[in-house]
mmCIF file of C-alpha atoms in Angstrom:
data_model
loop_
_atom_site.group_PDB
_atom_site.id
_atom_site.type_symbol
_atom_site.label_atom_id
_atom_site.label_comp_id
_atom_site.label_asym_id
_atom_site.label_seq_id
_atom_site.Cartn_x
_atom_site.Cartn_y
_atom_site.Cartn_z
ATOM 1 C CA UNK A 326 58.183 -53.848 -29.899
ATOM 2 C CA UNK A 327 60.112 -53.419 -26.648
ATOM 3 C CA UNK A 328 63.329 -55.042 -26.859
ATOM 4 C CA UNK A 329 64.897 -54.270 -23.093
ATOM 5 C CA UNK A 330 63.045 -55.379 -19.941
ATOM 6 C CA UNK A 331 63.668 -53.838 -16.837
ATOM 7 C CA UNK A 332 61.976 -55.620 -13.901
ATOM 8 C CA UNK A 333 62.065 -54.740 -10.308
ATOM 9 C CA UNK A 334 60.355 -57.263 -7.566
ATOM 10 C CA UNK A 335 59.871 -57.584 -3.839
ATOM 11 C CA UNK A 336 61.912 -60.462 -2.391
ATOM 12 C CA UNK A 337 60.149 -63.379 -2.707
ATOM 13 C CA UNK A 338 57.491 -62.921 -5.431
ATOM 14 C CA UNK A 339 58.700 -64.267 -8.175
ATOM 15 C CA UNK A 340 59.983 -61.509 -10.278
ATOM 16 C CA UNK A 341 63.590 -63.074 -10.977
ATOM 17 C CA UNK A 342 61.819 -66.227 -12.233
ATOM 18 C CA UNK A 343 59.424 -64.370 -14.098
ATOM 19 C CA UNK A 344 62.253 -62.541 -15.983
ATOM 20 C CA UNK A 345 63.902 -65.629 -16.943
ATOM 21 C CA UNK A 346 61.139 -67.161 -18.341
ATOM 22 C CA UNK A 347 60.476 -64.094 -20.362
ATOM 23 C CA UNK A 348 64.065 -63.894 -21.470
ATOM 24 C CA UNK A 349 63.837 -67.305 -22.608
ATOM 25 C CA UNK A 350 60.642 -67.040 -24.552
ATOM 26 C CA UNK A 351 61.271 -64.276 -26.217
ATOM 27 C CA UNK A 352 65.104 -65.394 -27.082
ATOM 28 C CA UNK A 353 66.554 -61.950 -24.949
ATOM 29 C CA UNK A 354 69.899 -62.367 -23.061
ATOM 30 C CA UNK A 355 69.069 -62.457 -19.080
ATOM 31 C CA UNK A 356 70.939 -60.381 -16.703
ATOM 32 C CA UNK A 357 71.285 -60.065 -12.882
ATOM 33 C CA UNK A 358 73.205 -58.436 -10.291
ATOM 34 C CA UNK A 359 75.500 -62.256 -10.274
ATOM 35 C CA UNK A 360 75.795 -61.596 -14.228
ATOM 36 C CA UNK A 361 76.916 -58.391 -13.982
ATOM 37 C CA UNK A 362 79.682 -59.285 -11.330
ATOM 38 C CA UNK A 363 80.513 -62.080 -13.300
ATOM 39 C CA UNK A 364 80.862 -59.768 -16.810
ATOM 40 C CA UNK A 365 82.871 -57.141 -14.408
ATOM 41 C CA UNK A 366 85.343 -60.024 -13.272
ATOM 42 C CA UNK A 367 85.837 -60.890 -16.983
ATOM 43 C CA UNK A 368 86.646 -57.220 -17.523
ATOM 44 C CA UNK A 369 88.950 -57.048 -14.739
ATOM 45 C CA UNK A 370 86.357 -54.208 -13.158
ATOM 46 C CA UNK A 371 85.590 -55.296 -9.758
ATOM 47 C CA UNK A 372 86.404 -59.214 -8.314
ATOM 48 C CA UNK A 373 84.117 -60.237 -5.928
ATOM 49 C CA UNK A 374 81.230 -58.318 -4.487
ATOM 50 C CA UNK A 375 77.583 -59.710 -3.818
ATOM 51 C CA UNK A 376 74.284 -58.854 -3.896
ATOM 52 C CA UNK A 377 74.203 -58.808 -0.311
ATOM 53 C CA UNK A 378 77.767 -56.959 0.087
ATOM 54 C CA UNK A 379 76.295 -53.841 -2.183
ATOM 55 C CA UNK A 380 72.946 -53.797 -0.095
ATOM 56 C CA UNK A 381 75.166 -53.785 3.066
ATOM 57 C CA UNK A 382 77.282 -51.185 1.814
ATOM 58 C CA UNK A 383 73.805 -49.493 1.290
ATOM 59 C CA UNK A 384 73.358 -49.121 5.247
ATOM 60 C CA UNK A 385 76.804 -48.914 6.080
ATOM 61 C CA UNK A 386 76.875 -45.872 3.905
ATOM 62 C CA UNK A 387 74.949 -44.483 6.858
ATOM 63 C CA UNK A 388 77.652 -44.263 8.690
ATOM 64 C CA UNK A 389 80.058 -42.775 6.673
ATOM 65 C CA UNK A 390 81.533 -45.957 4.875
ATOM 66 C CA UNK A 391 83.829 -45.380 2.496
ATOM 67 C CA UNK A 392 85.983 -46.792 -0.307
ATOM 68 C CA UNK A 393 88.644 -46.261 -1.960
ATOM 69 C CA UNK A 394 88.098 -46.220 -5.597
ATOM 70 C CA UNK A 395 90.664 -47.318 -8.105
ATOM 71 C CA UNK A 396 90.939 -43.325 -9.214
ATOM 72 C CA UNK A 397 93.243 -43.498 -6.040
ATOM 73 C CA UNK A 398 90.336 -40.270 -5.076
ATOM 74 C CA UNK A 399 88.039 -41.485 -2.155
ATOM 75 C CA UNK A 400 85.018 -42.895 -3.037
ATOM 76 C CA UNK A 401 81.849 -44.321 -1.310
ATOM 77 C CA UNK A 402 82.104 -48.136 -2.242
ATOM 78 C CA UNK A 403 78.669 -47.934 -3.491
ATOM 79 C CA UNK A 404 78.856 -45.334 -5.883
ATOM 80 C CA UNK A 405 81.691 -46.658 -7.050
ATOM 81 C CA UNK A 406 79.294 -50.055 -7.862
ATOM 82 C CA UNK A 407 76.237 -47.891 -8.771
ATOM 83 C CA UNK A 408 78.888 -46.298 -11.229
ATOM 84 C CA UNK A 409 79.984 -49.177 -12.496
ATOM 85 C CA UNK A 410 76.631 -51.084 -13.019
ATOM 86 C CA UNK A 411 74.827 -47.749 -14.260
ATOM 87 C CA UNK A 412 77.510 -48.169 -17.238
ATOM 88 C CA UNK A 413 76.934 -51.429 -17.580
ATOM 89 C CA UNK A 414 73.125 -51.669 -17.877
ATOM 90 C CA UNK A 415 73.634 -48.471 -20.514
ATOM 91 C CA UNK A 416 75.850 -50.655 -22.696
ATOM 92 C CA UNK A 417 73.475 -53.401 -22.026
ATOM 93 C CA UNK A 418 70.414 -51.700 -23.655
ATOM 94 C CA UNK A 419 72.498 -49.957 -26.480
ATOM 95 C CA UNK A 420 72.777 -54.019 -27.335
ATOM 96 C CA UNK A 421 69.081 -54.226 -26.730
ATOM 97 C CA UNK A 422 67.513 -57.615 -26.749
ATOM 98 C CA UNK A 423 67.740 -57.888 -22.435
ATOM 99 C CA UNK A 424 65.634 -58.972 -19.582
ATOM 100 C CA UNK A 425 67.530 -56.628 -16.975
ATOM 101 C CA UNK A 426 66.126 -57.900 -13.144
ATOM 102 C CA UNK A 427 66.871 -55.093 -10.585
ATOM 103 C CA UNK A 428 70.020 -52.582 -9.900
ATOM 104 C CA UNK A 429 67.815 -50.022 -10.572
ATOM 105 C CA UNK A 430 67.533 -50.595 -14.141
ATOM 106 C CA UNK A 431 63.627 -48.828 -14.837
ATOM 107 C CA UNK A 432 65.331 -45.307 -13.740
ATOM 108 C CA UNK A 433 68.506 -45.412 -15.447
ATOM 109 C CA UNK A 434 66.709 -46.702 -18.625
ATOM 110 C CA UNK A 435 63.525 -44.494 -17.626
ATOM 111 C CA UNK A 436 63.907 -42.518 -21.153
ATOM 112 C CA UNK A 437 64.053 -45.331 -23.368
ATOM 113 C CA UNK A 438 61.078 -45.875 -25.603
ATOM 114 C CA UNK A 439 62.008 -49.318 -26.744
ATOM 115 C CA UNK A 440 62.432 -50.102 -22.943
ATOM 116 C CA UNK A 441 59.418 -52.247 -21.030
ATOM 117 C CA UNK A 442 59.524 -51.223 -17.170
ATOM 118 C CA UNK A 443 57.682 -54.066 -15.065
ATOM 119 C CA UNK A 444 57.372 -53.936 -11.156
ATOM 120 C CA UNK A 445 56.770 -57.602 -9.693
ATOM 121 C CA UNK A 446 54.999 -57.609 -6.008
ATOM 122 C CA UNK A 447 53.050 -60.050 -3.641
ATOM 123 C CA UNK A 448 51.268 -60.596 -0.531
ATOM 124 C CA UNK A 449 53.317 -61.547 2.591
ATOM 125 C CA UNK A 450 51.672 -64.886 3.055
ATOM 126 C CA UNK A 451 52.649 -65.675 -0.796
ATOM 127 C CA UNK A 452 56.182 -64.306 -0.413
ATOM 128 C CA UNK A 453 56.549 -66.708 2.994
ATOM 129 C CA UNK A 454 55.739 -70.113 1.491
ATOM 130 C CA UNK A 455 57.877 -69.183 -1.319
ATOM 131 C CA UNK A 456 61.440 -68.233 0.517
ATOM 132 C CA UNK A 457 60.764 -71.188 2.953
ATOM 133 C CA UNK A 458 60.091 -73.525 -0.157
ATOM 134 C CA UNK A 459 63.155 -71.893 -2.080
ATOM 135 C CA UNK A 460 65.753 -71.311 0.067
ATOM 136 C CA UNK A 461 64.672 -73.008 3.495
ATOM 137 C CA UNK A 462 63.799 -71.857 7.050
ATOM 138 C CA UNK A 463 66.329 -70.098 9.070
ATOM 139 C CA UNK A 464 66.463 -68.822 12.671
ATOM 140 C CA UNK A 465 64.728 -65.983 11.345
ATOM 141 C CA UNK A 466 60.862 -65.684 10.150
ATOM 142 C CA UNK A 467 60.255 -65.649 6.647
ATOM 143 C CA UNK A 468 58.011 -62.520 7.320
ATOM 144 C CA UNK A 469 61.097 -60.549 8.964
ATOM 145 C CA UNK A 470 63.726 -61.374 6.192
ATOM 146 C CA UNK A 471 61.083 -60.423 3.910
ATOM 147 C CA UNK A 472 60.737 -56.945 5.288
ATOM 148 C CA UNK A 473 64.323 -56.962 5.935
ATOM 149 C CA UNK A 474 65.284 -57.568 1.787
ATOM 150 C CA UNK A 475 62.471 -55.147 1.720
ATOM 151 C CA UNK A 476 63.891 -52.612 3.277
ATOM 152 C CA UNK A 477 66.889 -52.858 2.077
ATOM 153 C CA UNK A 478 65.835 -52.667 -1.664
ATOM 154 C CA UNK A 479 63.385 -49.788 -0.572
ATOM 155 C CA UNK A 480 65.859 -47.728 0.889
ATOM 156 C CA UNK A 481 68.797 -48.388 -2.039
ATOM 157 C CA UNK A 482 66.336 -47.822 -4.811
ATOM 158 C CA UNK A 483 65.065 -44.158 -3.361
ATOM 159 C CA UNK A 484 68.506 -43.355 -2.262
ATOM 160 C CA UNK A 485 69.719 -43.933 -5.893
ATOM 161 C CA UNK A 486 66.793 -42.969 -8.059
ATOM 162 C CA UNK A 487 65.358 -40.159 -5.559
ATOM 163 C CA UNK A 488 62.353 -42.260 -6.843
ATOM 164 C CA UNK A 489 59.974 -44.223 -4.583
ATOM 165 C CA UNK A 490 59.794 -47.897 -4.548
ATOM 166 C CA UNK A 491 56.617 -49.490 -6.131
ATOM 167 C CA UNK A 492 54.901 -46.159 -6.752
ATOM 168 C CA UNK A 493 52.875 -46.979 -10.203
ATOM 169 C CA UNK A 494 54.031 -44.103 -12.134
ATOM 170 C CA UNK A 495 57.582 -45.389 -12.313
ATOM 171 C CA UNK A 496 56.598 -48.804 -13.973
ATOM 172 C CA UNK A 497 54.860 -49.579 -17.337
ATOM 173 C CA UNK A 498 53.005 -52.634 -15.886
ATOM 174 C CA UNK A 499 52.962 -53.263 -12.047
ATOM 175 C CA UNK A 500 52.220 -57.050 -11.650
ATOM 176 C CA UNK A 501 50.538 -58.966 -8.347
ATOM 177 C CA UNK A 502 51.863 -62.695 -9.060
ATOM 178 C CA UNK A 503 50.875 -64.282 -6.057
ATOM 179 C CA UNK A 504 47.200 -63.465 -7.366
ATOM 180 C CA UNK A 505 47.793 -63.508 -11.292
ATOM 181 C CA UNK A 506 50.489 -66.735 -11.443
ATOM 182 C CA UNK A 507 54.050 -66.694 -12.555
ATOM 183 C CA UNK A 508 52.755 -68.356 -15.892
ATOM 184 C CA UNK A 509 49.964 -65.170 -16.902
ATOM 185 C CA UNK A 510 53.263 -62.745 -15.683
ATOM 186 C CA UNK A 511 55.045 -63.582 -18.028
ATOM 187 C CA UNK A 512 52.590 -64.143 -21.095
ATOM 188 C CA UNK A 513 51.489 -60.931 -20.426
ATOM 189 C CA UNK A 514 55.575 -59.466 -20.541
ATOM 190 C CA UNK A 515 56.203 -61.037 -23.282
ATOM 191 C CA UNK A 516 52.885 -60.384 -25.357
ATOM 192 C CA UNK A 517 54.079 -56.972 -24.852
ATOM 193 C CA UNK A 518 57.346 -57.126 -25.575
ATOM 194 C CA UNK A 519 56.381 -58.323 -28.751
ATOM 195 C CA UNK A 520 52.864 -55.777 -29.674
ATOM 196 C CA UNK A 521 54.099 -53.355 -31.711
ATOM 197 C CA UNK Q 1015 37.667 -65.784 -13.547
ATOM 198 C CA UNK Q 1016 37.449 -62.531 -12.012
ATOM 199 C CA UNK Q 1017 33.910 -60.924 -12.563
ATOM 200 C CA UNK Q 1018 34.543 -57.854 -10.052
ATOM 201 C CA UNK Q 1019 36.732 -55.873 -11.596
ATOM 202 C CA UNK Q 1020 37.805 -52.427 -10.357
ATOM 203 C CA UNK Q 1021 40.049 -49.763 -11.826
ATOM 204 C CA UNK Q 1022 41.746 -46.595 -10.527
ATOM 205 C CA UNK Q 1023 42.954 -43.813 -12.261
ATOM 206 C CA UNK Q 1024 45.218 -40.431 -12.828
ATOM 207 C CA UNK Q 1025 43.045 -37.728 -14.011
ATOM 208 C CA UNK Q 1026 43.316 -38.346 -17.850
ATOM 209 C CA UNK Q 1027 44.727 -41.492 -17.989
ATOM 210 C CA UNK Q 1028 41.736 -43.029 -19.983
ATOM 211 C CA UNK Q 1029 40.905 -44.950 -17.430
ATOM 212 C CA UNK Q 1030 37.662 -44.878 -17.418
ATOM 213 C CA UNK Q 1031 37.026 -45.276 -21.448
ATOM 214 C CA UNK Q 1032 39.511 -48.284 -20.801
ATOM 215 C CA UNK Q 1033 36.962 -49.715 -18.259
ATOM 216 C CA UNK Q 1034 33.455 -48.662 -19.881
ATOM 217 C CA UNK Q 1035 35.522 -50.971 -23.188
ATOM 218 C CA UNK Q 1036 35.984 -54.133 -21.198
ATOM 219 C CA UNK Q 1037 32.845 -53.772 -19.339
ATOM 220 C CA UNK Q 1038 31.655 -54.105 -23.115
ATOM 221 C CA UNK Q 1039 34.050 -57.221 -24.129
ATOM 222 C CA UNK Q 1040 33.502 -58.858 -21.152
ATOM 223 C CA UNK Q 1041 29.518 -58.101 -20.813
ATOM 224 C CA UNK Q 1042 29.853 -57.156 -17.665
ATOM 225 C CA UNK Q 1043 27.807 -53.867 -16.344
ATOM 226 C CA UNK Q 1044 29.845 -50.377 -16.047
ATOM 227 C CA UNK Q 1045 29.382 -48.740 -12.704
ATOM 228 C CA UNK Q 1046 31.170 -45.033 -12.336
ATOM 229 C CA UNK Q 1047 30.109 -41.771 -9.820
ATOM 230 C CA UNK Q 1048 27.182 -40.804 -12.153
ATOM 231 C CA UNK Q 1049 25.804 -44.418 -12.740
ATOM 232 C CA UNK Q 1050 25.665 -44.541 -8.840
ATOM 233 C CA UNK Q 1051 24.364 -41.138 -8.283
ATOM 234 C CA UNK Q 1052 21.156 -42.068 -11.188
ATOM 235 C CA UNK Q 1053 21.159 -45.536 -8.684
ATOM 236 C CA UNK Q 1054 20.769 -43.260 -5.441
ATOM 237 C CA UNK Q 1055 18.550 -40.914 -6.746
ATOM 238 C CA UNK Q 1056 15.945 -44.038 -8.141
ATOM 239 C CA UNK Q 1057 15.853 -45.285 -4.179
ATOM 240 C CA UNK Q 1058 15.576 -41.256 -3.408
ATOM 241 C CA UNK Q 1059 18.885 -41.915 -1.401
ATOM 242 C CA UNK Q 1060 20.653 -39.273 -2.034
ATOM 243 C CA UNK Q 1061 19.653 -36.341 -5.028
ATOM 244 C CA UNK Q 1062 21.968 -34.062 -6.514
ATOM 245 C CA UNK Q 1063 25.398 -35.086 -5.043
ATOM 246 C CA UNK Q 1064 28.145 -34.535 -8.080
ATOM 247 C CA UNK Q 1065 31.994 -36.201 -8.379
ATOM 248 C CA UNK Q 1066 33.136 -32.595 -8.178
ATOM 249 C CA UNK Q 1067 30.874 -31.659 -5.344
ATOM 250 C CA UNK Q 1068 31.942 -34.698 -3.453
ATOM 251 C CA UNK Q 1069 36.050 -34.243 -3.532
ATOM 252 C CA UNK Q 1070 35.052 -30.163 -3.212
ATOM 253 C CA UNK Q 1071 33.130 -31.580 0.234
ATOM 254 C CA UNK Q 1072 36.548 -33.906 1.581
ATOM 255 C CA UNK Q 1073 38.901 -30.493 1.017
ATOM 256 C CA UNK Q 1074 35.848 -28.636 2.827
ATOM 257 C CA UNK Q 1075 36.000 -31.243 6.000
ATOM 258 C CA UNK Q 1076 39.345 -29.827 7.041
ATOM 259 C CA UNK Q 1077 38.002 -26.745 8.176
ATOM 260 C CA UNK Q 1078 34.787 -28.918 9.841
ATOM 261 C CA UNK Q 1079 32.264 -28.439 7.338
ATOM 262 C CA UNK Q 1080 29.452 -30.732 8.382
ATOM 263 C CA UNK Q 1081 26.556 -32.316 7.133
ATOM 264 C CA UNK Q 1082 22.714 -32.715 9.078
ATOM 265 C CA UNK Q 1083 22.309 -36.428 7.841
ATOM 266 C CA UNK Q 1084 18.320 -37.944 6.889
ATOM 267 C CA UNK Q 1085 18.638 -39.584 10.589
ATOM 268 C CA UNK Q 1086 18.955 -36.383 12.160
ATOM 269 C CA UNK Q 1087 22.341 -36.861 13.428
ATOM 270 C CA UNK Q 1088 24.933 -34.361 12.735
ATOM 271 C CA UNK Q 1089 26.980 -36.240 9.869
ATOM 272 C CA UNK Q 1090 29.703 -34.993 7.584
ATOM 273 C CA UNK Q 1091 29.016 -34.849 4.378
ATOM 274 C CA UNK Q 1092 31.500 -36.951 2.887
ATOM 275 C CA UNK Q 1093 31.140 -39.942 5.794
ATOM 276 C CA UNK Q 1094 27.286 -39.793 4.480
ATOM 277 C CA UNK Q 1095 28.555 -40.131 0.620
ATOM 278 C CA UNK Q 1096 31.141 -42.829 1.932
ATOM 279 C CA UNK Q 1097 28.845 -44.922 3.373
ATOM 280 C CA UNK Q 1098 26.250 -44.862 1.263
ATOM 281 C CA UNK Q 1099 28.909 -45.405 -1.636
ATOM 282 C CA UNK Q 1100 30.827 -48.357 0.028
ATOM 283 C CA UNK Q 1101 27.400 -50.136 1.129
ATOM 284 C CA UNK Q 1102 26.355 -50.162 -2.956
ATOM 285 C CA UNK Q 1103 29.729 -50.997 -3.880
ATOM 286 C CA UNK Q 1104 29.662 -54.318 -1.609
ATOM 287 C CA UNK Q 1105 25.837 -54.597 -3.183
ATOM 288 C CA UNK Q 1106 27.411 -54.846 -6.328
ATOM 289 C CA UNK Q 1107 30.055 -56.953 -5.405
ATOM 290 C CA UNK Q 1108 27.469 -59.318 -4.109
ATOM 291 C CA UNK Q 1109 25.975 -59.650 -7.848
ATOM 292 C CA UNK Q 1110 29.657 -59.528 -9.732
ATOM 293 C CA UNK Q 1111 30.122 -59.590 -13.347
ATOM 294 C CA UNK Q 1112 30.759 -55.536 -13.154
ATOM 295 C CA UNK Q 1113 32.998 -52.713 -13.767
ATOM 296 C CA UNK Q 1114 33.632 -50.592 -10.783
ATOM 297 C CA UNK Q 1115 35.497 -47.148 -11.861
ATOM 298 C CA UNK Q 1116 37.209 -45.309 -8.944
ATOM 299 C CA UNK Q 1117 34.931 -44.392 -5.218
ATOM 300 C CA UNK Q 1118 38.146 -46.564 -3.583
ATOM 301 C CA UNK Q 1119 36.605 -49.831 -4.747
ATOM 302 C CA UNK Q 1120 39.991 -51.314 -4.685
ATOM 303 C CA UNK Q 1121 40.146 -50.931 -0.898
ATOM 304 C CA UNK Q 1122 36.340 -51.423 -0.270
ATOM 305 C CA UNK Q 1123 36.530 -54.880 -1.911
ATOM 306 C CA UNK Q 1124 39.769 -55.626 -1.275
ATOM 307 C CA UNK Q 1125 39.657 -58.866 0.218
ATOM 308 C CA UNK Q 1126 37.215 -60.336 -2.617
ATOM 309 C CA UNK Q 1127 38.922 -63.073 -3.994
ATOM 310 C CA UNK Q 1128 36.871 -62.643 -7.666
ATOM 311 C CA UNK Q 1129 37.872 -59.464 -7.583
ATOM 312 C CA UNK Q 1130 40.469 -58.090 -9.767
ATOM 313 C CA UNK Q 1131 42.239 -54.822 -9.146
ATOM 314 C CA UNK Q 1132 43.604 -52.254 -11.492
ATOM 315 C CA UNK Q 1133 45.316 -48.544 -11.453
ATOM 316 C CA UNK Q 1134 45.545 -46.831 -14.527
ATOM 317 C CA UNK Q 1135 47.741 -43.754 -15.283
ATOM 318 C CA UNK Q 1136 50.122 -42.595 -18.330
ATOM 319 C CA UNK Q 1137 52.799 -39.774 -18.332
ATOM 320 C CA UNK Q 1138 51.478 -35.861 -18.345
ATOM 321 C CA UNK Q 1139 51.994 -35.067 -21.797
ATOM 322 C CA UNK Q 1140 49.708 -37.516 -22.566
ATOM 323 C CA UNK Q 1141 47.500 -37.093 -20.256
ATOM 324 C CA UNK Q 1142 47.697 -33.418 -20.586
ATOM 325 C CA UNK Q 1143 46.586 -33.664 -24.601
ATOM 326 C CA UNK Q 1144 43.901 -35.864 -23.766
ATOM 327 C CA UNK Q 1145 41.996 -33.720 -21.146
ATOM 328 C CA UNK Q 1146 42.539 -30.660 -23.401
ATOM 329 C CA UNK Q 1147 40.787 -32.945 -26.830
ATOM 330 C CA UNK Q 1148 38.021 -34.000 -24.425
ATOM 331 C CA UNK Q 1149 37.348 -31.010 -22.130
ATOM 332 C CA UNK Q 1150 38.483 -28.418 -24.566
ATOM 333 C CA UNK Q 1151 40.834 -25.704 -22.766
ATOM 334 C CA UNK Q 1152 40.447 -23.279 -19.617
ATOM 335 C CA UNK Q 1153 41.977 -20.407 -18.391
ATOM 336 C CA UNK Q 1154 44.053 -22.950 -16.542
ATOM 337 C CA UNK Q 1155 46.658 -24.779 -17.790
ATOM 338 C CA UNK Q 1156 46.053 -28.768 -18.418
ATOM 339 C CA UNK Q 1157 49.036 -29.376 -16.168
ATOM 340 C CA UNK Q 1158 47.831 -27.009 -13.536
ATOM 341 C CA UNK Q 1159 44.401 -28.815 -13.739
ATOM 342 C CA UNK Q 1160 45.919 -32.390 -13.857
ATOM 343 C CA UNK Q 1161 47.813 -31.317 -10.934
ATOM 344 C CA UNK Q 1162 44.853 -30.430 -8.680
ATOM 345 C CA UNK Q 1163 42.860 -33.035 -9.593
ATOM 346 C CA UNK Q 1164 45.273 -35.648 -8.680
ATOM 347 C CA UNK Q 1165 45.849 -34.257 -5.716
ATOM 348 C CA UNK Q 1166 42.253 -34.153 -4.401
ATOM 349 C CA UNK Q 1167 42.235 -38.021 -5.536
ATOM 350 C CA UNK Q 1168 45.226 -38.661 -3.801
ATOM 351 C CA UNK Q 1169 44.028 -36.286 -0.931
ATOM 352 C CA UNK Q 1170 40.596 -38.477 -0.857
ATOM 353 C CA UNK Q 1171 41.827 -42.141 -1.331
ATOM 354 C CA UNK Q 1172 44.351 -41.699 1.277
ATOM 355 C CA UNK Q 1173 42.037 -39.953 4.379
ATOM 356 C CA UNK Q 1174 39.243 -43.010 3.102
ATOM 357 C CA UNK Q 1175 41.978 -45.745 3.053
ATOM 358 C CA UNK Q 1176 44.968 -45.125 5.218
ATOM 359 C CA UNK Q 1177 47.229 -46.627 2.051
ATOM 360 C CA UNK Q 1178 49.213 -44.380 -0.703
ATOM 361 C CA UNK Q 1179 47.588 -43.761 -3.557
ATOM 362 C CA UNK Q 1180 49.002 -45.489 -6.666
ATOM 363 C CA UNK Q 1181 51.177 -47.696 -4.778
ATOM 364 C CA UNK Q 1182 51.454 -51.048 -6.755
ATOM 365 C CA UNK Q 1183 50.462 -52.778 -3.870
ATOM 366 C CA UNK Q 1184 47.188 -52.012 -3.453
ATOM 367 C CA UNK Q 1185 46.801 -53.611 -7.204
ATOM 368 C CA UNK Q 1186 47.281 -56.684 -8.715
ATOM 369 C CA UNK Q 1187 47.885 -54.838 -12.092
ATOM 370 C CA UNK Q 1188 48.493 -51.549 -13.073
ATOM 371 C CA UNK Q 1189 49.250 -49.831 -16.370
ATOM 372 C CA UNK Q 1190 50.635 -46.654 -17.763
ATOM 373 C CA UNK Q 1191 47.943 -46.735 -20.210
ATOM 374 C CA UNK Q 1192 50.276 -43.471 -22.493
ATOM 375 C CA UNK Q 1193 52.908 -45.837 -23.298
ATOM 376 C CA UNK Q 1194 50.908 -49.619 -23.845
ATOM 377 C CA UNK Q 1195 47.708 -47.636 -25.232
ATOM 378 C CA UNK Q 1196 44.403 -47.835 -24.332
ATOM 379 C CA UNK Q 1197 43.635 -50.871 -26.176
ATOM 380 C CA UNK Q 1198 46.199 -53.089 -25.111
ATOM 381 C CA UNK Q 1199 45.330 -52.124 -21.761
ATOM 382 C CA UNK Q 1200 41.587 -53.396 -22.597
ATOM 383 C CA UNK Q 1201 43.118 -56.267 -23.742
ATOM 384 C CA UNK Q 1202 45.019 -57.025 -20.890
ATOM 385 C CA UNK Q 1203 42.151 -56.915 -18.545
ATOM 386 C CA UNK Q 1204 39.596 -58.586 -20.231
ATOM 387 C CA UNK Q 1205 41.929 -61.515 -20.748
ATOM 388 C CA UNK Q 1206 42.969 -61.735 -16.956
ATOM 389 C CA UNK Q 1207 38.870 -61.368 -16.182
ATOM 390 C CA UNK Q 1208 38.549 -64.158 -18.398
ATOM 391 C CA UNK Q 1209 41.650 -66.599 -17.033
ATOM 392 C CA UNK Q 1210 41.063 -69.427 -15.011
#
């Protein structure tokens, strides 16, 4: 029985779908980077900051980007997210019962036996169809935002986790849904989640 | 319906007794580095070559150890094994309904639409109790051996493939085989084999 589910995608594939589903058929509270933000506003923690604001502050970090935490101390603006999100997704699976999708949730939770750690990937041409379908064509190729997100995730996940991205070894189940389907993805989750 | 299936694997992992099992369920025949040796030697291709000898020969090739091939061109040894490998890896391909353990059948048939592609590894504790239960012990440490051996895997897959060894990628499923168990993991295949 595996009552928190981490999963970590590629842009594109499927994987945030996938973990709803599985949330939903297995009766498990769904969360997401907008979930969090939305939980943190509630608390008061941190008002309005994006998916694609904390990526951004990823690269910006680069170049010496800073913040200024509410400490008053100076503090990178992403590790005072990462902080903040780290604590979250540990209360999170102290509740148990969780689908968690991203934010580097299969390292932070990498000790937990009762955790599931899933890794959702596709091919390119899958990944394309599925952007342009879901959230249109822009001036940009699908193929280059893909690479961008990509990249982006890539370079937050081994700059947080000292980890690398899609490796296997850092996953309980690594899942190709462009060949397998959304719909065996998530049977196959979920039949796990429940196994003993 | 997938009736090539091929599976990768950490040294230990179970891997292969995963794969000889749904070779089994599925009825589909088992195919590993011996089987194809016993297969080479019965069309006098190729006599005594052994797993061991082969990864010994790809650590050799750095330091240009060479082969004199049967056509009396100066070959190295392990582009002789390769190609004679990958040409009865496509052969069975061509008849499907088998289990193809390791030789980077993953890459070789990569492209096979009936194919399906796994990677297998667990954590290594595990894997570390389970070569020491079915090897016995050595003057060298189960770690120590895991270590090389995963390295001259690694070492080969990557000079044969140009692609990172245990990358989810290169998969459509992979499975730490410590945490699900080996039966699950049976499970799991077989029933993907078997899906539409």
């Amino acid at each position: 029985m595996k009552n928190i589910i981490t999963i970590s995608r590629e842009f594109g594939s499927g994987g945030r779908s996938i973990a709803k589903e599985v949330a939903k058929k297995l009766g498990y509270e769904y969360f997401d980077v907008e979930m969090m933000e939305r939980i943190a506003q509630m608390k008061g923690l941190e008002p309005e900051v994006t998916e694609k604001e904390e990526e951004f502050s990823v690269r910006k970090s680069l170049f010496g980007y800073s913040f200024m935490g509410r400490s008053g101390k100076e503090t990178s603006m992403e590790n005072y997210l990462w902080n903040k999100q780290r604590d979250m997704i540990l209360e999170l699976a102290e509740k148990g019962n969780c689908v968690i999708v991203g934010r580097c949730a299969d390292y932070i939770l990498r000790d937990k036996e009762n955790a599931l750690h899933v890794f959702v990937h596709a091919d390119m041409d899958y990944r394309a169809k599925r952007i342009v379908q879901l959230y249109g064509e822009t001036n940009e190729a699908p193929e280059k935002r893909l690479a961008d997100k990509d990249k982006m995730r890539k370079a937050n996940y081994e700059y947080r986790t000292d980890r690398e991205w899609g490796l296997a070894q850092n996953y309980d189940l690594t899942l190709n849904s462009g060949k397998l389907g959304q719909e065996r993805c998530v049977d196959i989750i979920s039949g796990l989640a429940m196994s003993e």
